[in-house]
mmCIF file of C-alpha atoms in Angstrom:
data_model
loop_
_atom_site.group_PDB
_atom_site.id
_atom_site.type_symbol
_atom_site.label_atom_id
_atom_site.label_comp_id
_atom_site.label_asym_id
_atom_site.label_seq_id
_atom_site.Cartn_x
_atom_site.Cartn_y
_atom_site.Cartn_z
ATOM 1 C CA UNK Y 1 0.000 0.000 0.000
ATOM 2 C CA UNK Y 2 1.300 3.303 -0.763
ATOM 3 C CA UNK Y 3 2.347 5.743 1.817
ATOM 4 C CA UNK Y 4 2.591 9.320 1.435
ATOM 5 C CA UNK Y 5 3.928 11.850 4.542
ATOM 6 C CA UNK Y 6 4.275 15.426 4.377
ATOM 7 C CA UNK Y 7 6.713 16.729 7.496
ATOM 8 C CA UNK Y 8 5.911 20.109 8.844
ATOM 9 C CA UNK Y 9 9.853 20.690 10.755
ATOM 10 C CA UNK Y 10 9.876 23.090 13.433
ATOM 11 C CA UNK Y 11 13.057 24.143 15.687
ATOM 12 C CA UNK Y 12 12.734 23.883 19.300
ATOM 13 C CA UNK Y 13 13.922 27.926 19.272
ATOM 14 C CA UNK Y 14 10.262 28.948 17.743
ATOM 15 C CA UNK Y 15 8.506 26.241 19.246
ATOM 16 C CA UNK Y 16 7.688 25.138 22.639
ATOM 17 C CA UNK Y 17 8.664 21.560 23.344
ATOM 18 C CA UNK Y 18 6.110 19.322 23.034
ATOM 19 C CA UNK Y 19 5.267 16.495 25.899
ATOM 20 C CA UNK Y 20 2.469 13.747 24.610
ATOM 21 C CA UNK Y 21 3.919 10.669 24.185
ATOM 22 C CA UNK Y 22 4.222 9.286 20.295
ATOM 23 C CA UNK Y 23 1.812 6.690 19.688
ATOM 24 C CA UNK Y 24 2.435 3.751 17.889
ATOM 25 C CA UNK Y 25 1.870 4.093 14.143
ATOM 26 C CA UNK Y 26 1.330 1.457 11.502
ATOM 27 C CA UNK Y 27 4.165 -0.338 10.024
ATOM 28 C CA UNK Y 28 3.514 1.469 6.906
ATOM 29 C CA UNK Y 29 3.869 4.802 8.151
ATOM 30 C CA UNK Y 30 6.959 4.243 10.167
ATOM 31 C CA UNK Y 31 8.937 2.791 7.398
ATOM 32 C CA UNK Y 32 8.557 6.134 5.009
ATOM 33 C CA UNK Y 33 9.402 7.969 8.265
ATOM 34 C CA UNK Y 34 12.641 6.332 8.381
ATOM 35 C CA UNK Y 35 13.196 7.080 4.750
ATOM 36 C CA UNK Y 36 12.790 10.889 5.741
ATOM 37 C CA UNK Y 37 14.581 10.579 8.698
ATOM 38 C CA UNK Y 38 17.660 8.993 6.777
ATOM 39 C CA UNK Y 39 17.182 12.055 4.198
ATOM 40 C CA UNK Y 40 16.739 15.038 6.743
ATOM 41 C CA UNK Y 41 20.006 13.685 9.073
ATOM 42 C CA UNK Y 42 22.111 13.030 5.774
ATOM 43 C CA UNK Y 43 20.990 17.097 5.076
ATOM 44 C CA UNK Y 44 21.444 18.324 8.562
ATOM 45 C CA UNK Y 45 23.808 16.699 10.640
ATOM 46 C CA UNK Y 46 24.019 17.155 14.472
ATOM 47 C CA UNK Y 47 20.191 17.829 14.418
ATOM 48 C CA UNK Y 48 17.698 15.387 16.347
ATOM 49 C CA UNK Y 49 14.023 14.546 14.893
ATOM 50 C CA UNK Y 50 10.987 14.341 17.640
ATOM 51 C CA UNK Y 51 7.972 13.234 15.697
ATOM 52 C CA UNK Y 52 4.608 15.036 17.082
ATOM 53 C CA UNK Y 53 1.930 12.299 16.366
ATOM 54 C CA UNK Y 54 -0.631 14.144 19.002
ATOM 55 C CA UNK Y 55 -0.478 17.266 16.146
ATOM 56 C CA UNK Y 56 -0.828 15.355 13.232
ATOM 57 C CA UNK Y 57 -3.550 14.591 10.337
ATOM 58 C CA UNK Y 58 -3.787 11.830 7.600
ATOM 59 C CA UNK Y 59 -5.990 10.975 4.655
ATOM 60 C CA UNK Y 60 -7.128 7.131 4.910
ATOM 61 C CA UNK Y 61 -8.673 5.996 1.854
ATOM 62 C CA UNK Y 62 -11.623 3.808 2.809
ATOM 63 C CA UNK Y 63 -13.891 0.815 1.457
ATOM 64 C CA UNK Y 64 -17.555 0.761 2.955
ATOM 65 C CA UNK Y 65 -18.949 -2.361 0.752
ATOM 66 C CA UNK Y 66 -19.169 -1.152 -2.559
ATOM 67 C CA UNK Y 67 -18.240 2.559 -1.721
ATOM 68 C CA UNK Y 68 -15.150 4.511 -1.479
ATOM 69 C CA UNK Y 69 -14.374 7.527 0.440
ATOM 70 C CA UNK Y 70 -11.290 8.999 1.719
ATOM 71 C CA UNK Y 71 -11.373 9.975 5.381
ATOM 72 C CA UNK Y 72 -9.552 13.267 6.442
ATOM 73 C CA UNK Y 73 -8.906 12.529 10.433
ATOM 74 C CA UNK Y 74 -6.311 12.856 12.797
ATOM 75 C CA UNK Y 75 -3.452 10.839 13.318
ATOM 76 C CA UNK Y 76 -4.530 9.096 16.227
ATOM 77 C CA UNK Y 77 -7.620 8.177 14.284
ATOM 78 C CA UNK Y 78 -5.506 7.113 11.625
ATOM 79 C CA UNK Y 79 -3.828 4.567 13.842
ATOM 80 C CA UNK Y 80 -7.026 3.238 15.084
ATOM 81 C CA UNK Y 81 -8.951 2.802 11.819
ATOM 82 C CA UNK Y 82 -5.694 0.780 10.261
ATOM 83 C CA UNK Y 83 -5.962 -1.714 13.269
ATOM 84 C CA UNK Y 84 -9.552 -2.772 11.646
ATOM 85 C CA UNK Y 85 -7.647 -3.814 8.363
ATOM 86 C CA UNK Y 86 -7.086 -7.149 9.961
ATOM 87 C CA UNK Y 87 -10.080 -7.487 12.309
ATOM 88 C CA UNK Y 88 -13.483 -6.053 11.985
ATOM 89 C CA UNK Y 89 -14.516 -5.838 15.565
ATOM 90 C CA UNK Y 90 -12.037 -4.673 18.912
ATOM 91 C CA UNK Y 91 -12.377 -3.661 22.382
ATOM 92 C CA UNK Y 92 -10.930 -1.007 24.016
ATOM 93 C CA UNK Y 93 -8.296 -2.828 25.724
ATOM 94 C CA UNK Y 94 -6.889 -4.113 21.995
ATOM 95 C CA UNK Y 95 -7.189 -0.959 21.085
ATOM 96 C CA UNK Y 96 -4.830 0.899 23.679
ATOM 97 C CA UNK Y 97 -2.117 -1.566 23.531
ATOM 98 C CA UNK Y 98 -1.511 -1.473 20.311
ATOM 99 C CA UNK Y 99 -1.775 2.394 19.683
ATOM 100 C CA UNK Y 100 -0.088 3.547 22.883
ATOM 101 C CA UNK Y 101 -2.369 6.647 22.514
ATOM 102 C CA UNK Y 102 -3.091 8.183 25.986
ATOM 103 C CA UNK Y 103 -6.653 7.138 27.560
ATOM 104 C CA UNK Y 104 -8.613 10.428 27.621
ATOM 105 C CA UNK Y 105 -7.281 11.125 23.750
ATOM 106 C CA UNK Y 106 -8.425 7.353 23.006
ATOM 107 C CA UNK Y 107 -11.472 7.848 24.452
ATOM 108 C CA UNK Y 108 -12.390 11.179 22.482
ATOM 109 C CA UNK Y 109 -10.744 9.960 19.315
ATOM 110 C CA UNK Y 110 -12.987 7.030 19.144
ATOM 111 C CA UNK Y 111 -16.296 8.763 20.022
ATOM 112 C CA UNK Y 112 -15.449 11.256 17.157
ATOM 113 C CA UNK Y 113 -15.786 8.120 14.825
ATOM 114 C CA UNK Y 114 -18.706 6.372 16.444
ATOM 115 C CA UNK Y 115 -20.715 9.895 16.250
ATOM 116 C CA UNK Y 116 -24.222 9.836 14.138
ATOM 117 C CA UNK Y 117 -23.184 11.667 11.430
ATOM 118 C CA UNK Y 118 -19.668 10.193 11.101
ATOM 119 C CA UNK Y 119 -20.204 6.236 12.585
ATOM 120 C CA UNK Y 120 -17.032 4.791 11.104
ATOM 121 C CA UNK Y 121 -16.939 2.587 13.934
ATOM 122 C CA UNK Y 122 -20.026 0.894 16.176
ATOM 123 C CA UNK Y 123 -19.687 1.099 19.336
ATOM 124 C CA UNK Y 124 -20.913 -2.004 21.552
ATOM 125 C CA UNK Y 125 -22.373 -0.050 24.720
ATOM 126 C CA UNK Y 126 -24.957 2.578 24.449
ATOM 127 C CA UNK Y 127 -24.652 6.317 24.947
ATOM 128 C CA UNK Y 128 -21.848 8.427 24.813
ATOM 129 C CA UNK Y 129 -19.732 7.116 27.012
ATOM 130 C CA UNK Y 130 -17.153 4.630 26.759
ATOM 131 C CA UNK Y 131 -17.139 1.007 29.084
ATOM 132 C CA UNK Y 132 -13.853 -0.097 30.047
ATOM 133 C CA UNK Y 133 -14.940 -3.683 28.387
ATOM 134 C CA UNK Y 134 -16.156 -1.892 25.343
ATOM 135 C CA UNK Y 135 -15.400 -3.103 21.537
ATOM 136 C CA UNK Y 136 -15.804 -1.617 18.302
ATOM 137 C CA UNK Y 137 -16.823 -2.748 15.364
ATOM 138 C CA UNK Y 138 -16.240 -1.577 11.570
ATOM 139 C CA UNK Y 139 -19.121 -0.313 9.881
ATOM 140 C CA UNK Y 140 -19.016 -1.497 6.599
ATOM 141 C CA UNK Y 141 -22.374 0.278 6.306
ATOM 142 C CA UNK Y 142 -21.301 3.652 6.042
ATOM 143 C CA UNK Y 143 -22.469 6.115 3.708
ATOM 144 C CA UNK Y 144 -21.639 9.916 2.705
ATOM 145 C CA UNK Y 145 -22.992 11.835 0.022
ATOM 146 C CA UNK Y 146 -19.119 12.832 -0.116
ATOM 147 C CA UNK Y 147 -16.399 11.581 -1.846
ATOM 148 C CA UNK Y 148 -13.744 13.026 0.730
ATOM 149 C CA UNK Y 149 -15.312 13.124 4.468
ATOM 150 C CA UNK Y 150 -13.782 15.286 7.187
ATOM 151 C CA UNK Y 151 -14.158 13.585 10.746
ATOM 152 C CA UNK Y 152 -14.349 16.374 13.224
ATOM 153 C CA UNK Y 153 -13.148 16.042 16.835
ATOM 154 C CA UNK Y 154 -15.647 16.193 19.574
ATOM 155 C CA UNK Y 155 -14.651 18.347 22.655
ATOM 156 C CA UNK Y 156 -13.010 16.525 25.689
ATOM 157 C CA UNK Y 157 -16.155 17.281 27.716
ATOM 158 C CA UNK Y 158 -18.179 14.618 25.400
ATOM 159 C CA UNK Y 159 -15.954 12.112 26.191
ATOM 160 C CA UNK Y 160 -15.653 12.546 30.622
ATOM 161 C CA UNK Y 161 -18.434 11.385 32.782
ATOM 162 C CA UNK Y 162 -20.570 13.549 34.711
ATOM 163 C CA UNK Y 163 -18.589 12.699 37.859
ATOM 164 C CA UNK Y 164 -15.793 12.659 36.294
ATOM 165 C CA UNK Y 165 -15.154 16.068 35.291
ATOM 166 C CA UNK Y 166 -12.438 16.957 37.930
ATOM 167 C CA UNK Y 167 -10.367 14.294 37.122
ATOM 168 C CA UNK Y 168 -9.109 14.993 33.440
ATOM 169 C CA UNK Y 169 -5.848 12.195 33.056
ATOM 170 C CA UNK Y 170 -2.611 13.957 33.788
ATOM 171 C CA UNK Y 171 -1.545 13.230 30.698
ATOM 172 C CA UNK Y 172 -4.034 15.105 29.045
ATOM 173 C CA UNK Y 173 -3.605 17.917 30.969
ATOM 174 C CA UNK Y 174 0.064 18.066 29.901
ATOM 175 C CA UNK Y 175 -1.103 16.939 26.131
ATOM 176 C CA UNK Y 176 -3.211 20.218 26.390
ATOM 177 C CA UNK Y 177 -0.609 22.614 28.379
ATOM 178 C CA UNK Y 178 1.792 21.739 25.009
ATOM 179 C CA UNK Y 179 -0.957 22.358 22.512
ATOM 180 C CA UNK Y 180 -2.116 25.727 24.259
ATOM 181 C CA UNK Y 181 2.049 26.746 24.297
ATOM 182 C CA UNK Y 182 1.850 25.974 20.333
ATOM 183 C CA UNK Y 183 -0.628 27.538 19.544
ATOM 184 C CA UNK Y 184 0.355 30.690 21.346
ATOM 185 C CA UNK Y 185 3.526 30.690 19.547
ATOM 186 C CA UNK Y 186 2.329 30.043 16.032
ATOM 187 C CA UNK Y 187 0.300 33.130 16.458
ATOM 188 C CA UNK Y 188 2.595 35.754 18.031
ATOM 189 C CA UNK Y 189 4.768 34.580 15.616
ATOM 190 C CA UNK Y 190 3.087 35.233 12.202
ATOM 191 C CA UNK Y 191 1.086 38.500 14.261
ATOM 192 C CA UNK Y 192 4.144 39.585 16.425
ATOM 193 C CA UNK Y 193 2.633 42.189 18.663
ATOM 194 C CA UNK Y 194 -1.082 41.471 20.116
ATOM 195 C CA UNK Y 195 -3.871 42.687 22.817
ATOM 196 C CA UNK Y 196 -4.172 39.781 25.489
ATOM 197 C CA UNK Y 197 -7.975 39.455 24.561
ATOM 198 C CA UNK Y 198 -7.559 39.042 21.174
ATOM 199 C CA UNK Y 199 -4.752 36.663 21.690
ATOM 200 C CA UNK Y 200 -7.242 34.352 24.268
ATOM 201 C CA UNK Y 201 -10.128 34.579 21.010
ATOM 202 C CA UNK Y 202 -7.394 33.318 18.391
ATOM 203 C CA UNK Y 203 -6.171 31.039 20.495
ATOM 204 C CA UNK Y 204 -9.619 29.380 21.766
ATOM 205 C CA UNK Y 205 -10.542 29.769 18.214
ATOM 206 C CA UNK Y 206 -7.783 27.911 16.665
ATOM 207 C CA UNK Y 207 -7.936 25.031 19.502
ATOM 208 C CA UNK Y 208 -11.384 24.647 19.182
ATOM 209 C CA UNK Y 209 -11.659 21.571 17.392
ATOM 210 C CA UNK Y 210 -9.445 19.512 19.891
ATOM 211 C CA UNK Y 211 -10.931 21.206 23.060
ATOM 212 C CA UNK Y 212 -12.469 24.601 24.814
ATOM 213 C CA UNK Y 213 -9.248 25.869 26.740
ATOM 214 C CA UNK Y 214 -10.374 28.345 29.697
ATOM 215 C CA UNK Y 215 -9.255 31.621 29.537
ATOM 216 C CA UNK Y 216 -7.266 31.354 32.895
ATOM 217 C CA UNK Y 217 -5.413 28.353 31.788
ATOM 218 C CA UNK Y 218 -4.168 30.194 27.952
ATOM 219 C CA UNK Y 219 -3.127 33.100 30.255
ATOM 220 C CA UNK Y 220 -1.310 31.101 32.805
ATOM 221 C CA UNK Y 221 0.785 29.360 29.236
ATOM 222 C CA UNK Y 222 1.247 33.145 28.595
ATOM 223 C CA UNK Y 223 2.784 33.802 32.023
ATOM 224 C CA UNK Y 224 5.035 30.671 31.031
ATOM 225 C CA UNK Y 225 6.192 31.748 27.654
ATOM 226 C CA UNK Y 226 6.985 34.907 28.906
ATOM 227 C CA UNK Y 227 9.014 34.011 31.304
ATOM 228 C CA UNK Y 228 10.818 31.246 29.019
ATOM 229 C CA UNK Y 229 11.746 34.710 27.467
ATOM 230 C CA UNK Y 230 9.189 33.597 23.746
ATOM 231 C CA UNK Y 231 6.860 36.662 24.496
ATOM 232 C CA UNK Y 232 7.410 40.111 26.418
ATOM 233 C CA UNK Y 233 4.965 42.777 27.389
ATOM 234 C CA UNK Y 234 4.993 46.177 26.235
ATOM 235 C CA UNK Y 235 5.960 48.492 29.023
ATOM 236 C CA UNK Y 236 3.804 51.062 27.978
ATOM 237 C CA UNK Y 237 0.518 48.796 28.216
ATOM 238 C CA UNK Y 238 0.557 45.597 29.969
ATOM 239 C CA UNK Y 239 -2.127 43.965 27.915
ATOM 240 C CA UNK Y 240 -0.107 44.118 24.303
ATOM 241 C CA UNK Y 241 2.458 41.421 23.998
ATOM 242 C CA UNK Y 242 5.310 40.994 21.440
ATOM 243 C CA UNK Y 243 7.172 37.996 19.942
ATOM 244 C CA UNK Y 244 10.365 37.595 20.325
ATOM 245 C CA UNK Y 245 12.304 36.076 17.546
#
């Protein structure tokens, strides 16, 4: 099967470090990354590669009985949807070990492709939550009036139980305290001077299809970056910050 990857390289001096874990992609994917890797390092000796699956997106071209569609998802959904190549139903367990994706990003990714209007996958239990003995199943079923469908994310608090809404996984938290960082970044650096409110609206705006950050917790990342010496305020008006290349 043919493999194509687009790589998106970013130094660590315009962008914050990034702390999800990678997850564990299909065979197919990691041998092309090799290929780059053995290109880039033969370019650019001394330099290191860290591959940011959490970021990424892929185009999965699909068979749904006698249609064809090519799904635009995420990564992690990527590596989930190849693992029903081989077997048409798994549970949850199967699932996580052989992804390595971290539990609340499992959870979310797979609800985004059990959802009504996008059920890629059917889900054993009922409702929107997810069972710890839970399996999916490929729908072979599936229908769009689209040639190329577009699987949006649905926000965290879809996937977390009523009682449960205190207790987001550590390693979500830090998934999202990297993503807020990047996003922060990316934009001071293409706007490089900006009002603090309108910084908080781009950046809830541009994270909205992964998850609703709280203002408090993109102004704490702020606090962060400027210390970390990315960002500086203006002396002359505390709410205007500027990048700092």
């Amino acid at each position: 099967r043919d493999v194509e990857l687009n790589v998106d390289v970013l130094t660590m001096g315009y962008w914050p470090s990034q702390g999800a874990p990678m997850c564990q992609l299909p065979s197919e994917v990691t041998s092309v990354m090799k290929r780059f890797e053995t290109f880039y390092l033969t370019k650019h000796t001394g330099r290191k590669l860290a591959w940011q699956t959490s970021l990424g997106t892929a185009e999965v071209k699909a068979v749904f009985g006698d249609k064809k569609h090519e799904l635009i998802v995420s990564t992690y959904q990527m590596c989930i949807l190849v693992l029903f190549n081989s077997k048409t139903t798994r549970t949850l367990e199967e699932i996580k070990q052989a992804t390595g994706i971290p539990d609340g990003e499992l959870k979310r990714h797979l609800i985004s492709l059990c959802t009504p209007k996008h059920r890629i996958l059917k889900k054993a239990s009922k409702g929107k939550n997810i069972a710890k003995d839970d399996s999916f199943t490929f729908n072979d079923g599936f229908s769009s009036k689209l040639k190329r469908v577009k699987v949006p994310l649905v926000s965290m608090k879809e996937t977390v139980k009523d009682g449960d809404k205190a207790g987001v996984p550590k390693a979500v938290e830090e998934d999202r305290r990297h993503l807020l960082e990047a996003a922060i970044v990316r934009i001071m650096k293409s706007r490089k001077v900006m009002k603090h409110n309108d910084l908080i609206a781009e950046v809830s705006h541009q994270l909205s299809v992964r998850f609703t950050p709280e203002p408090a917790s993109i102004k704490k990342r702020i606090e962060s970056l400027i210390e970390r010496e990315y960002l500086e305020r203006d002396e002359n008006d505390r709410k205007m910050y500027s990048y700092l290349a």
